[in-house]
Amino acid sequence: TINGAVFVGEIVEVNNPDALKKLCLDLKKEFVSSGVADSAFFVVLAANVNGKAHVAVMLDEKSVLKKNLEAPKIVNEYIGPLIKGSGGGQKTLALAGGQDVSKLNMVIEKVKSLL
């Protein structure tokens, strides 16, 4: 927990970028069933898939409103430049792809710093 928000930031092993989105949605279900969804949460999952950087960012609706942060904004303004790529999505869930897998740890720390 950071500044009252549950933060999950991990480099994970997946076979394809869509698996990152599925992991985020699975985490959201877990947050809802455990009551975590009642508070703020931020999730950033990163993976090296076939030599390419892939990142998923998910946050709760309250944080979108309260902190004026949206997942696509985070992906394009903060993550894209780090991994030499871009992405997009919805307010609470966005995906990015890029060329630089060496910056995945920096991606997690950057999102963490936004809390």
Tab-separated table of N, CA, C and O in Angstrom, residues 3 6 12 22 24 28 32 42 48-49 51-52 59 63 70 73 75 77 80-81 87 90 95 99 102 106-107 111 113:
chain	number	residue	atom	x	y	z
A	3	ASN	N	0.522	5.471	-0.145
A	3	ASN	CA	-0.377	6.626	-0.080
A	3	ASN	C	-1.852	6.216	-0.139
A	3	ASN	O	-2.660	6.838	-0.830
A	6	VAL	N	-3.501	0.466	-3.077
A	6	VAL	CA	-2.862	-0.832	-3.254
A	6	VAL	C	-2.096	-0.776	-4.570
A	6	VAL	O	-2.651	-0.407	-5.607
A	12	VAL	N	6.270	-10.024	-15.314
A	12	VAL	CA	5.700	-11.373	-15.348
A	12	VAL	C	6.107	-12.077	-16.638
A	12	VAL	O	6.534	-11.441	-17.604
A	22	LYS	N	-5.476	-10.041	-19.453
A	22	LYS	CA	-6.219	-11.046	-18.702
A	22	LYS	C	-5.775	-11.075	-17.241
A	22	LYS	O	-6.607	-11.157	-16.335
A	24	CYS	N	-4.569	-8.594	-15.523
A	24	CYS	CA	-5.134	-7.392	-14.891
A	24	CYS	C	-6.598	-7.619	-14.534
A	24	CYS	O	-7.030	-7.289	-13.423
A	28	LYS	N	-8.381	-7.635	-10.877
A	28	LYS	CA	-9.530	-6.782	-10.544
A	28	LYS	C	-10.647	-7.617	-9.912
A	28	LYS	O	-11.246	-7.205	-8.913
A	32	VAL	N	-12.144	-7.096	-6.169
A	32	VAL	CA	-13.568	-6.944	-5.879
A	32	VAL	C	-14.016	-7.959	-4.835
A	32	VAL	O	-14.686	-7.616	-3.865
A	42	PHE	N	-3.600	0.503	-8.091
A	42	PHE	CA	-2.827	0.692	-9.312
A	42	PHE	C	-2.124	-0.623	-9.611
A	42	PHE	O	-1.516	-1.211	-8.722
A	48	ASN	N	8.487	-9.279	-21.158
A	48	ASN	CA	9.294	-9.400	-22.360
A	48	ASN	C	8.670	-10.543	-23.153
A	48	ASN	O	8.758	-11.700	-22.750
A	49	VAL	N	8.027	-10.209	-24.253
A	49	VAL	CA	7.390	-11.223	-25.092
A	49	VAL	C	8.118	-11.246	-26.436
A	49	VAL	O	8.034	-10.287	-27.205
A	51	GLY	N	11.188	-10.738	-27.139
A	51	GLY	CA	12.124	-9.636	-27.313
A	51	GLY	C	11.510	-8.255	-27.393
A	51	GLY	O	12.218	-7.270	-27.607
A	52	LYS	N	10.215	-8.160	-27.207
A	52	LYS	CA	9.516	-6.866	-27.221
A	52	LYS	C	8.971	-6.564	-25.832
A	52	LYS	O	8.561	-7.460	-25.090
A	59	LEU	N	-6.025	0.931	-13.248
A	59	LEU	CA	-6.297	1.667	-12.028
A	59	LEU	C	-7.797	1.746	-11.810
A	59	LEU	O	-8.579	1.507	-12.725
A	63	SER	N	-9.463	6.643	-8.596
A	63	SER	CA	-8.165	7.278	-8.844
A	63	SER	C	-8.178	8.082	-10.134
A	63	SER	O	-7.535	9.118	-10.234
A	70	GLU	N	-5.366	8.821	-16.131
A	70	GLU	CA	-6.037	7.815	-16.928
A	70	GLU	C	-4.983	6.871	-17.474
A	70	GLU	O	-3.873	7.296	-17.808
A	73	LYS	N	-3.156	7.811	-20.696
A	73	LYS	CA	-2.237	8.931	-20.482
A	73	LYS	C	-0.930	8.427	-19.861
A	73	LYS	O	0.161	8.813	-20.286
A	75	VAL	N	0.280	5.411	-20.078
A	75	VAL	CA	0.951	4.596	-21.088
A	75	VAL	C	1.682	5.468	-22.103
A	75	VAL	O	2.840	5.222	-22.429
A	77	GLU	N	2.380	8.947	-22.006
A	77	GLU	CA	3.273	10.006	-21.531
A	77	GLU	C	4.466	9.495	-20.733
A	77	GLU	O	5.532	10.113	-20.761
A	80	GLY	N	5.518	4.839	-22.765
A	80	GLY	CA	5.936	4.815	-24.163
A	80	GLY	C	7.349	5.318	-24.402
A	80	GLY	O	8.153	4.633	-25.046
A	81	PRO	N	7.694	6.488	-23.865
A	81	PRO	CA	9.058	6.984	-24.075
A	81	PRO	C	10.135	6.064	-23.477
A	81	PRO	O	11.217	5.957	-24.038
A	87	GLY	N	0.887	3.083	-26.944
A	87	GLY	CA	-0.231	2.211	-26.618
A	87	GLY	C	-1.504	2.995	-26.471
A	87	GLY	O	-1.592	4.152	-26.862
A	90	GLN	N	-8.596	2.119	-22.416
A	90	GLN	CA	-9.682	2.810	-21.744
A	90	GLN	C	-9.151	3.543	-20.524
A	90	GLN	O	-8.005	3.350	-20.132
A	95	LEU	N	-2.835	-0.715	-22.569
A	95	LEU	CA	-1.712	-1.576	-22.917
A	95	LEU	C	-0.723	-0.800	-23.767
A	95	LEU	O	-1.109	0.089	-24.521
A	99	GLN	N	9.979	-1.365	-28.007
A	99	GLN	CA	11.200	-2.057	-28.415
A	99	GLN	C	12.183	-2.334	-27.279
A	99	GLN	O	12.961	-3.270	-27.367
A	102	SER	N	14.815	-3.468	-21.780
A	102	SER	CA	15.732	-3.191	-20.666
A	102	SER	C	15.152	-2.196	-19.663
A	102	SER	O	15.670	-2.046	-18.556
A	106	MET	N	12.194	0.152	-14.822
A	106	MET	CA	11.983	1.603	-14.742
A	106	MET	C	10.514	1.952	-14.946
A	106	MET	O	10.007	2.886	-14.334
A	107	VAL	N	9.843	1.195	-15.809
A	107	VAL	CA	8.413	1.411	-16.055
A	107	VAL	C	7.633	1.262	-14.749
A	107	VAL	O	6.808	2.099	-14.394
A	111	VAL	N	5.540	4.327	-12.736
A	111	VAL	CA	4.126	4.283	-12.382
A	111	VAL	C	3.972	4.404	-10.860
A	111	VAL	O	3.104	5.126	-10.380
A	113	SER	N	5.818	6.010	-8.882
A	113	SER	CA	6.082	7.399	-8.475
A	113	SER	C	4.861	8.300	-8.692
A	113	SER	O	4.798	9.391	-8.129
